Protein backbone atom coordinates (compact mmCIF):
# COMPACT_ATOMS: atom_id res chain seq x y z
CA UNK A 1 0.00 0.00 0.00
CA UNK A 2 1.32 3.43 -0.89
CA UNK A 3 1.13 5.59 2.24
CA UNK A 4 1.09 8.82 0.21
CA UNK A 5 -2.35 8.09 -1.17
CA UNK A 6 -3.73 5.38 1.13
CA UNK A 7 -4.74 6.04 4.70
CA UNK A 8 -7.27 4.90 7.27
CA UNK A 9 -10.07 6.85 5.57
CA UNK A 10 -9.52 6.16 1.87
CA UNK A 11 -7.54 3.73 -0.27
CA UNK A 12 -6.71 3.45 -3.95
CA UNK A 13 -7.99 0.32 -5.69
CA UNK A 14 -5.34 -0.49 -8.31
CA UNK A 15 -7.66 -2.76 -10.30
CA UNK A 16 -10.49 -0.28 -10.74
CA UNK A 17 -8.31 2.87 -10.67
CA UNK A 18 -10.60 4.45 -8.08
CA UNK A 19 -10.33 5.68 -4.54
CA UNK A 20 -12.75 4.07 -2.10
CA UNK A 21 -13.71 5.32 1.34
CA UNK A 22 -13.34 3.13 4.41
CA UNK A 23 -16.03 2.68 7.05
CA UNK A 24 -13.76 4.66 9.39
CA UNK A 25 -14.01 7.71 7.08
CA UNK A 26 -17.79 7.60 7.33
CA UNK A 27 -17.62 7.27 11.12
CA UNK A 28 -15.05 10.08 11.47
CA UNK A 29 -16.72 12.51 9.08
CA UNK A 30 -20.43 11.70 9.21
CA UNK A 31 -20.74 10.06 12.63
CA UNK A 32 -22.32 6.95 11.07
CA UNK A 33 -21.15 3.46 11.94
CA UNK A 34 -21.87 1.62 8.70
CA UNK A 35 -21.06 -1.81 10.08
CA UNK A 36 -23.80 -1.42 12.69
CA UNK A 37 -26.27 0.46 10.51
CA UNK A 38 -26.10 -1.84 7.49
CA UNK A 39 -26.08 -5.17 9.31
CA UNK A 40 -29.86 -5.49 9.45
CA UNK A 41 -29.83 -9.07 8.17
CA UNK A 42 -26.95 -10.13 10.40
CA UNK A 43 -24.49 -10.70 7.59
CA UNK A 44 -21.58 -13.02 8.33
CA UNK A 45 -19.06 -10.26 7.75
CA UNK A 46 -20.31 -6.78 8.62
CA UNK A 47 -17.24 -5.06 7.22
CA UNK A 48 -17.78 -6.58 3.77
CA UNK A 49 -21.33 -5.21 3.66
CA UNK A 50 -20.14 -1.69 4.49
CA UNK A 51 -17.15 -1.89 2.14
CA UNK A 52 -19.37 -3.11 -0.69
CA UNK A 53 -21.62 -0.08 -0.23
CA UNK A 54 -18.59 2.23 -0.18
CA UNK A 55 -17.25 0.60 -3.34
CA UNK A 56 -20.64 1.26 -5.00
CA UNK A 57 -20.51 4.91 -3.86
CA UNK A 58 -17.03 5.26 -5.38
CA UNK A 59 -18.28 3.71 -8.62
CA UNK A 60 -21.23 6.16 -8.74
CA UNK A 61 -19.04 9.24 -8.16
CA UNK A 62 -16.35 8.22 -10.64
CA UNK A 63 -18.95 7.40 -13.29
CA UNK A 64 -20.55 10.80 -12.76
CA UNK A 65 -17.13 12.33 -13.48
CA UNK A 66 -16.58 10.02 -16.47
CA UNK A 67 -19.91 11.14 -17.93
CA UNK A 68 -18.39 14.62 -18.24
CA UNK A 69 -15.05 13.81 -19.85
CA UNK A 70 -13.38 11.95 -22.69
CA UNK A 71 -10.16 11.78 -20.69
CA UNK A 72 -10.90 9.14 -18.05
CA UNK A 73 -7.28 7.97 -17.73
CA UNK A 74 -6.08 11.54 -17.35
CA UNK A 75 -8.68 12.35 -14.69
CA UNK A 76 -7.83 9.16 -12.80
CA UNK A 77 -4.18 10.21 -12.78
CA UNK A 78 -5.04 13.72 -11.60
CA UNK A 79 -7.08 12.34 -8.71
CA UNK A 80 -4.35 9.86 -7.80
CA UNK A 81 -1.52 12.40 -7.89
CA UNK A 82 -3.10 15.67 -6.72
CA UNK A 83 -3.90 16.16 -3.04
CA UNK A 84 -6.61 18.74 -3.74
CA UNK A 85 -8.29 16.41 -6.25
CA UNK A 86 -8.17 13.58 -3.69
CA UNK A 87 -9.86 15.82 -1.13
CA UNK A 88 -12.55 16.71 -3.67
CA UNK A 89 -13.23 13.05 -4.48
CA UNK A 90 -13.27 12.14 -0.78
CA UNK A 91 -15.69 14.94 0.10
CA UNK A 92 -17.95 14.07 -2.85
CA UNK A 93 -18.05 10.42 -1.83
CA UNK A 94 -18.87 11.36 1.77
CA UNK A 95 -21.79 13.48 0.56
CA UNK A 96 -22.94 10.59 -1.62
CA UNK A 97 -22.84 8.28 1.42
CA UNK A 98 -24.97 10.72 3.43
CA UNK A 99 -27.42 11.05 0.51
CA UNK A 100 -27.61 7.28 0.04
CA UNK A 101 -28.23 6.64 3.72
CA UNK A 102 -31.30 8.89 3.52
CA UNK A 103 -32.57 8.02 0.01
CA UNK A 104 -31.13 4.60 -0.78
CA UNK A 105 -29.13 4.07 -3.92
CA UNK A 106 -31.22 5.63 -6.67
CA UNK A 107 -29.12 3.75 -9.25
CA UNK A 108 -30.80 0.58 -8.01
CA UNK A 109 -34.30 1.86 -8.73
CA UNK A 110 -36.05 1.12 -11.99
CA UNK A 111 -37.05 4.72 -12.68
CA UNK A 112 -40.60 3.72 -13.56
CA UNK A 113 -43.73 5.31 -12.15
CA UNK A 114 -45.72 2.14 -11.56
CA UNK A 115 -49.03 3.98 -11.13
CA UNK A 116 -48.68 5.64 -14.52
CA UNK A 117 -46.69 2.87 -16.19
CA UNK A 118 -44.11 5.29 -17.60
CA UNK A 119 -40.41 5.98 -17.16
CA UNK A 120 -39.80 9.01 -14.97
CA UNK A 121 -38.11 11.97 -16.69
CA UNK A 122 -34.57 12.80 -15.59
CA UNK A 123 -34.69 10.00 -13.02
CA UNK A 124 -30.94 9.40 -12.90
CA UNK A 125 -30.24 13.14 -12.61
CA UNK A 126 -31.16 12.65 -8.96
CA UNK A 127 -28.81 9.70 -8.42
CA UNK A 128 -25.87 11.88 -7.38
CA UNK A 129 -26.16 13.99 -4.26
CA UNK A 130 -26.59 17.70 -5.04
CA UNK A 131 -23.76 18.56 -2.61
CA UNK A 132 -21.51 15.96 -4.24
CA UNK A 133 -22.13 17.61 -7.62
CA UNK A 134 -21.25 21.01 -6.17
CA UNK A 135 -18.03 19.63 -4.68
CA UNK A 136 -17.05 17.95 -7.96
CA UNK A 137 -17.57 21.28 -9.74
CA UNK A 138 -14.88 23.00 -7.62
CA UNK A 139 -11.86 24.08 -9.64
CA UNK A 140 -8.70 22.02 -9.16
CA UNK A 141 -5.96 24.64 -8.93
CA UNK A 142 -3.34 22.80 -11.03
CA UNK A 143 -5.91 22.05 -13.75
CA UNK A 144 -7.68 25.39 -13.72
CA UNK A 145 -10.97 23.50 -14.21
CA UNK A 146 -13.07 21.06 -12.15
CA UNK A 147 -12.97 17.26 -12.42
CA UNK A 148 -16.31 17.53 -14.23
CA UNK A 149 -14.89 19.79 -16.95
CA UNK A 150 -16.50 18.85 -20.26
CA UNK A 151 -14.10 20.64 -22.59
CA UNK A 152 -10.81 19.74 -24.13
CA UNK A 153 -7.55 19.98 -22.24
CA UNK A 154 -4.72 21.83 -23.93
CA UNK A 155 -1.93 20.39 -21.81
CA UNK A 156 -2.17 16.83 -20.57
CA UNK A 157 1.44 16.20 -19.61
CA UNK A 158 1.30 17.94 -16.20
CA UNK A 159 0.26 14.66 -14.59
CA UNK A 160 1.61 12.35 -17.25
CA UNK A 161 5.22 12.28 -16.08
CA UNK A 162 6.77 8.98 -15.02
CA UNK A 163 5.04 7.55 -11.98
CA UNK A 164 6.88 8.61 -8.84
CA UNK A 165 4.40 7.25 -6.32
PDB file of C-alpha atoms in Angstrom:
ATOM      1  CA  UNK A   1       0.000   0.000   0.000  1.00  0.00           C
ATOM      2  CA  UNK A   2       1.317   3.430  -0.887  1.00  0.00           C
ATOM      3  CA  UNK A   3       1.127   5.588   2.241  1.00  0.00           C
ATOM      4  CA  UNK A   4       1.094   8.818   0.209  1.00  0.00           C
ATOM      5  CA  UNK A   5      -2.345   8.089  -1.167  1.00  0.00           C
ATOM      6  CA  UNK A   6      -3.732   5.377   1.129  1.00  0.00           C
ATOM      7  CA  UNK A   7      -4.738   6.043   4.698  1.00  0.00           C
ATOM      8  CA  UNK A   8      -7.269   4.899   7.268  1.00  0.00           C
ATOM      9  CA  UNK A   9     -10.072   6.846   5.565  1.00  0.00           C
ATOM     10  CA  UNK A  10      -9.517   6.165   1.875  1.00  0.00           C
ATOM     11  CA  UNK A  11      -7.544   3.734  -0.273  1.00  0.00           C
ATOM     12  CA  UNK A  12      -6.711   3.449  -3.945  1.00  0.00           C
ATOM     13  CA  UNK A  13      -7.987   0.319  -5.687  1.00  0.00           C
ATOM     14  CA  UNK A  14      -5.341  -0.490  -8.306  1.00  0.00           C
ATOM     15  CA  UNK A  15      -7.655  -2.764 -10.300  1.00  0.00           C
ATOM     16  CA  UNK A  16     -10.492  -0.277 -10.737  1.00  0.00           C
ATOM     17  CA  UNK A  17      -8.309   2.872 -10.673  1.00  0.00           C
ATOM     18  CA  UNK A  18     -10.596   4.450  -8.079  1.00  0.00           C
ATOM     19  CA  UNK A  19     -10.334   5.685  -4.539  1.00  0.00           C
ATOM     20  CA  UNK A  20     -12.751   4.065  -2.102  1.00  0.00           C
ATOM     21  CA  UNK A  21     -13.713   5.320   1.340  1.00  0.00           C
ATOM     22  CA  UNK A  22     -13.339   3.135   4.409  1.00  0.00           C
ATOM     23  CA  UNK A  23     -16.033   2.683   7.053  1.00  0.00           C
ATOM     24  CA  UNK A  24     -13.761   4.663   9.386  1.00  0.00           C
ATOM     25  CA  UNK A  25     -14.010   7.710   7.076  1.00  0.00           C
ATOM     26  CA  UNK A  26     -17.786   7.597   7.330  1.00  0.00           C
ATOM     27  CA  UNK A  27     -17.624   7.274  11.116  1.00  0.00           C
ATOM     28  CA  UNK A  28     -15.052  10.076  11.472  1.00  0.00           C
ATOM     29  CA  UNK A  29     -16.722  12.514   9.075  1.00  0.00           C
ATOM     30  CA  UNK A  30     -20.434  11.699   9.208  1.00  0.00           C
ATOM     31  CA  UNK A  31     -20.736  10.061  12.627  1.00  0.00           C
ATOM     32  CA  UNK A  32     -22.323   6.953  11.069  1.00  0.00           C
ATOM     33  CA  UNK A  33     -21.152   3.459  11.942  1.00  0.00           C
ATOM     34  CA  UNK A  34     -21.869   1.621   8.697  1.00  0.00           C
ATOM     35  CA  UNK A  35     -21.055  -1.814  10.077  1.00  0.00           C
ATOM     36  CA  UNK A  36     -23.797  -1.421  12.687  1.00  0.00           C
ATOM     37  CA  UNK A  37     -26.270   0.460  10.506  1.00  0.00           C
ATOM     38  CA  UNK A  38     -26.097  -1.838   7.492  1.00  0.00           C
ATOM     39  CA  UNK A  39     -26.082  -5.169   9.308  1.00  0.00           C
ATOM     40  CA  UNK A  40     -29.862  -5.487   9.445  1.00  0.00           C
ATOM     41  CA  UNK A  41     -29.831  -9.068   8.173  1.00  0.00           C
ATOM     42  CA  UNK A  42     -26.951 -10.130  10.401  1.00  0.00           C
ATOM     43  CA  UNK A  43     -24.487 -10.701   7.586  1.00  0.00           C
ATOM     44  CA  UNK A  44     -21.581 -13.019   8.330  1.00  0.00           C
ATOM     45  CA  UNK A  45     -19.061 -10.265   7.750  1.00  0.00           C
ATOM     46  CA  UNK A  46     -20.310  -6.784   8.620  1.00  0.00           C
ATOM     47  CA  UNK A  47     -17.237  -5.061   7.220  1.00  0.00           C
ATOM     48  CA  UNK A  48     -17.781  -6.575   3.765  1.00  0.00           C
ATOM     49  CA  UNK A  49     -21.332  -5.207   3.657  1.00  0.00           C
ATOM     50  CA  UNK A  50     -20.138  -1.688   4.492  1.00  0.00           C
ATOM     51  CA  UNK A  51     -17.153  -1.895   2.145  1.00  0.00           C
ATOM     52  CA  UNK A  52     -19.368  -3.111  -0.692  1.00  0.00           C
ATOM     53  CA  UNK A  53     -21.623  -0.080  -0.229  1.00  0.00           C
ATOM     54  CA  UNK A  54     -18.587   2.226  -0.175  1.00  0.00           C
ATOM     55  CA  UNK A  55     -17.252   0.603  -3.340  1.00  0.00           C
ATOM     56  CA  UNK A  56     -20.636   1.257  -5.002  1.00  0.00           C
ATOM     57  CA  UNK A  57     -20.506   4.910  -3.859  1.00  0.00           C
ATOM     58  CA  UNK A  58     -17.030   5.257  -5.380  1.00  0.00           C
ATOM     59  CA  UNK A  59     -18.279   3.714  -8.622  1.00  0.00           C
ATOM     60  CA  UNK A  60     -21.225   6.160  -8.738  1.00  0.00           C
ATOM     61  CA  UNK A  61     -19.043   9.243  -8.162  1.00  0.00           C
ATOM     62  CA  UNK A  62     -16.350   8.218 -10.638  1.00  0.00           C
ATOM     63  CA  UNK A  63     -18.952   7.398 -13.285  1.00  0.00           C
ATOM     64  CA  UNK A  64     -20.548  10.797 -12.763  1.00  0.00           C
ATOM     65  CA  UNK A  65     -17.127  12.331 -13.477  1.00  0.00           C
ATOM     66  CA  UNK A  66     -16.577  10.019 -16.469  1.00  0.00           C
ATOM     67  CA  UNK A  67     -19.911  11.135 -17.932  1.00  0.00           C
ATOM     68  CA  UNK A  68     -18.392  14.615 -18.245  1.00  0.00           C
ATOM     69  CA  UNK A  69     -15.046  13.811 -19.845  1.00  0.00           C
ATOM     70  CA  UNK A  70     -13.382  11.947 -22.687  1.00  0.00           C
ATOM     71  CA  UNK A  71     -10.156  11.776 -20.689  1.00  0.00           C
ATOM     72  CA  UNK A  72     -10.896   9.144 -18.049  1.00  0.00           C
ATOM     73  CA  UNK A  73      -7.279   7.967 -17.734  1.00  0.00           C
ATOM     74  CA  UNK A  74      -6.078  11.540 -17.351  1.00  0.00           C
ATOM     75  CA  UNK A  75      -8.678  12.352 -14.692  1.00  0.00           C
ATOM     76  CA  UNK A  76      -7.832   9.157 -12.803  1.00  0.00           C
ATOM     77  CA  UNK A  77      -4.179  10.206 -12.781  1.00  0.00           C
ATOM     78  CA  UNK A  78      -5.038  13.724 -11.600  1.00  0.00           C
ATOM     79  CA  UNK A  79      -7.078  12.344  -8.713  1.00  0.00           C
ATOM     80  CA  UNK A  80      -4.349   9.857  -7.801  1.00  0.00           C
ATOM     81  CA  UNK A  81      -1.516  12.404  -7.886  1.00  0.00           C
ATOM     82  CA  UNK A  82      -3.100  15.667  -6.721  1.00  0.00           C
ATOM     83  CA  UNK A  83      -3.903  16.162  -3.035  1.00  0.00           C
ATOM     84  CA  UNK A  84      -6.608  18.741  -3.736  1.00  0.00           C
ATOM     85  CA  UNK A  85      -8.294  16.409  -6.245  1.00  0.00           C
ATOM     86  CA  UNK A  86      -8.171  13.578  -3.693  1.00  0.00           C
ATOM     87  CA  UNK A  87      -9.861  15.823  -1.133  1.00  0.00           C
ATOM     88  CA  UNK A  88     -12.552  16.714  -3.673  1.00  0.00           C
ATOM     89  CA  UNK A  89     -13.226  13.048  -4.477  1.00  0.00           C
ATOM     90  CA  UNK A  90     -13.274  12.137  -0.779  1.00  0.00           C
ATOM     91  CA  UNK A  91     -15.689  14.945   0.102  1.00  0.00           C
ATOM     92  CA  UNK A  92     -17.952  14.074  -2.846  1.00  0.00           C
ATOM     93  CA  UNK A  93     -18.045  10.417  -1.829  1.00  0.00           C
ATOM     94  CA  UNK A  94     -18.866  11.361   1.766  1.00  0.00           C
ATOM     95  CA  UNK A  95     -21.789  13.481   0.564  1.00  0.00           C
ATOM     96  CA  UNK A  96     -22.936  10.591  -1.619  1.00  0.00           C
ATOM     97  CA  UNK A  97     -22.844   8.281   1.416  1.00  0.00           C
ATOM     98  CA  UNK A  98     -24.972  10.723   3.434  1.00  0.00           C
ATOM     99  CA  UNK A  99     -27.421  11.049   0.512  1.00  0.00           C
ATOM    100  CA  UNK A 100     -27.611   7.278   0.035  1.00  0.00           C
ATOM    101  CA  UNK A 101     -28.227   6.637   3.724  1.00  0.00           C
ATOM    102  CA  UNK A 102     -31.305   8.888   3.517  1.00  0.00           C
ATOM    103  CA  UNK A 103     -32.570   8.016   0.012  1.00  0.00           C
ATOM    104  CA  UNK A 104     -31.132   4.603  -0.780  1.00  0.00           C
ATOM    105  CA  UNK A 105     -29.133   4.069  -3.924  1.00  0.00           C
ATOM    106  CA  UNK A 106     -31.217   5.630  -6.672  1.00  0.00           C
ATOM    107  CA  UNK A 107     -29.124   3.753  -9.245  1.00  0.00           C
ATOM    108  CA  UNK A 108     -30.799   0.577  -8.014  1.00  0.00           C
ATOM    109  CA  UNK A 109     -34.303   1.863  -8.732  1.00  0.00           C
ATOM    110  CA  UNK A 110     -36.050   1.123 -11.990  1.00  0.00           C
ATOM    111  CA  UNK A 111     -37.051   4.723 -12.677  1.00  0.00           C
ATOM    112  CA  UNK A 112     -40.598   3.723 -13.560  1.00  0.00           C
ATOM    113  CA  UNK A 113     -43.729   5.314 -12.155  1.00  0.00           C
ATOM    114  CA  UNK A 114     -45.720   2.138 -11.562  1.00  0.00           C
ATOM    115  CA  UNK A 115     -49.032   3.976 -11.129  1.00  0.00           C
ATOM    116  CA  UNK A 116     -48.681   5.637 -14.523  1.00  0.00           C
ATOM    117  CA  UNK A 117     -46.690   2.869 -16.186  1.00  0.00           C
ATOM    118  CA  UNK A 118     -44.111   5.290 -17.605  1.00  0.00           C
ATOM    119  CA  UNK A 119     -40.411   5.980 -17.164  1.00  0.00           C
ATOM    120  CA  UNK A 120     -39.802   9.009 -14.969  1.00  0.00           C
ATOM    121  CA  UNK A 121     -38.107  11.971 -16.693  1.00  0.00           C
ATOM    122  CA  UNK A 122     -34.569  12.797 -15.589  1.00  0.00           C
ATOM    123  CA  UNK A 123     -34.691  10.004 -13.023  1.00  0.00           C
ATOM    124  CA  UNK A 124     -30.943   9.404 -12.904  1.00  0.00           C
ATOM    125  CA  UNK A 125     -30.245  13.143 -12.610  1.00  0.00           C
ATOM    126  CA  UNK A 126     -31.162  12.648  -8.958  1.00  0.00           C
ATOM    127  CA  UNK A 127     -28.811   9.703  -8.416  1.00  0.00           C
ATOM    128  CA  UNK A 128     -25.870  11.882  -7.376  1.00  0.00           C
ATOM    129  CA  UNK A 129     -26.163  13.989  -4.256  1.00  0.00           C
ATOM    130  CA  UNK A 130     -26.589  17.704  -5.039  1.00  0.00           C
ATOM    131  CA  UNK A 131     -23.764  18.565  -2.608  1.00  0.00           C
ATOM    132  CA  UNK A 132     -21.514  15.960  -4.235  1.00  0.00           C
ATOM    133  CA  UNK A 133     -22.126  17.605  -7.621  1.00  0.00           C
ATOM    134  CA  UNK A 134     -21.250  21.010  -6.172  1.00  0.00           C
ATOM    135  CA  UNK A 135     -18.032  19.633  -4.676  1.00  0.00           C
ATOM    136  CA  UNK A 136     -17.049  17.950  -7.957  1.00  0.00           C
ATOM    137  CA  UNK A 137     -17.567  21.276  -9.740  1.00  0.00           C
ATOM    138  CA  UNK A 138     -14.878  22.997  -7.621  1.00  0.00           C
ATOM    139  CA  UNK A 139     -11.857  24.079  -9.641  1.00  0.00           C
ATOM    140  CA  UNK A 140      -8.700  22.024  -9.157  1.00  0.00           C
ATOM    141  CA  UNK A 141      -5.957  24.640  -8.930  1.00  0.00           C
ATOM    142  CA  UNK A 142      -3.340  22.800 -11.027  1.00  0.00           C
ATOM    143  CA  UNK A 143      -5.908  22.048 -13.746  1.00  0.00           C
ATOM    144  CA  UNK A 144      -7.681  25.386 -13.724  1.00  0.00           C
ATOM    145  CA  UNK A 145     -10.970  23.502 -14.207  1.00  0.00           C
ATOM    146  CA  UNK A 146     -13.074  21.059 -12.148  1.00  0.00           C
ATOM    147  CA  UNK A 147     -12.965  17.260 -12.424  1.00  0.00           C
ATOM    148  CA  UNK A 148     -16.313  17.530 -14.234  1.00  0.00           C
ATOM    149  CA  UNK A 149     -14.892  19.794 -16.949  1.00  0.00           C
ATOM    150  CA  UNK A 150     -16.495  18.853 -20.264  1.00  0.00           C
ATOM    151  CA  UNK A 151     -14.103  20.643 -22.589  1.00  0.00           C
ATOM    152  CA  UNK A 152     -10.811  19.740 -24.131  1.00  0.00           C
ATOM    153  CA  UNK A 153      -7.549  19.982 -22.236  1.00  0.00           C
ATOM    154  CA  UNK A 154      -4.722  21.829 -23.933  1.00  0.00           C
ATOM    155  CA  UNK A 155      -1.926  20.390 -21.814  1.00  0.00           C
ATOM    156  CA  UNK A 156      -2.168  16.833 -20.572  1.00  0.00           C
ATOM    157  CA  UNK A 157       1.440  16.198 -19.609  1.00  0.00           C
ATOM    158  CA  UNK A 158       1.302  17.945 -16.204  1.00  0.00           C
ATOM    159  CA  UNK A 159       0.259  14.660 -14.590  1.00  0.00           C
ATOM    160  CA  UNK A 160       1.612  12.345 -17.249  1.00  0.00           C
ATOM    161  CA  UNK A 161       5.220  12.280 -16.081  1.00  0.00           C
ATOM    162  CA  UNK A 162       6.767   8.979 -15.020  1.00  0.00           C
ATOM    163  CA  UNK A 163       5.042   7.553 -11.979  1.00  0.00           C
ATOM    164  CA  UNK A 164       6.882   8.610  -8.845  1.00  0.00           C
ATOM    165  CA  UNK A 165       4.402   7.246  -6.322  1.00  0.00           C
TER     166      UNK A 165
END
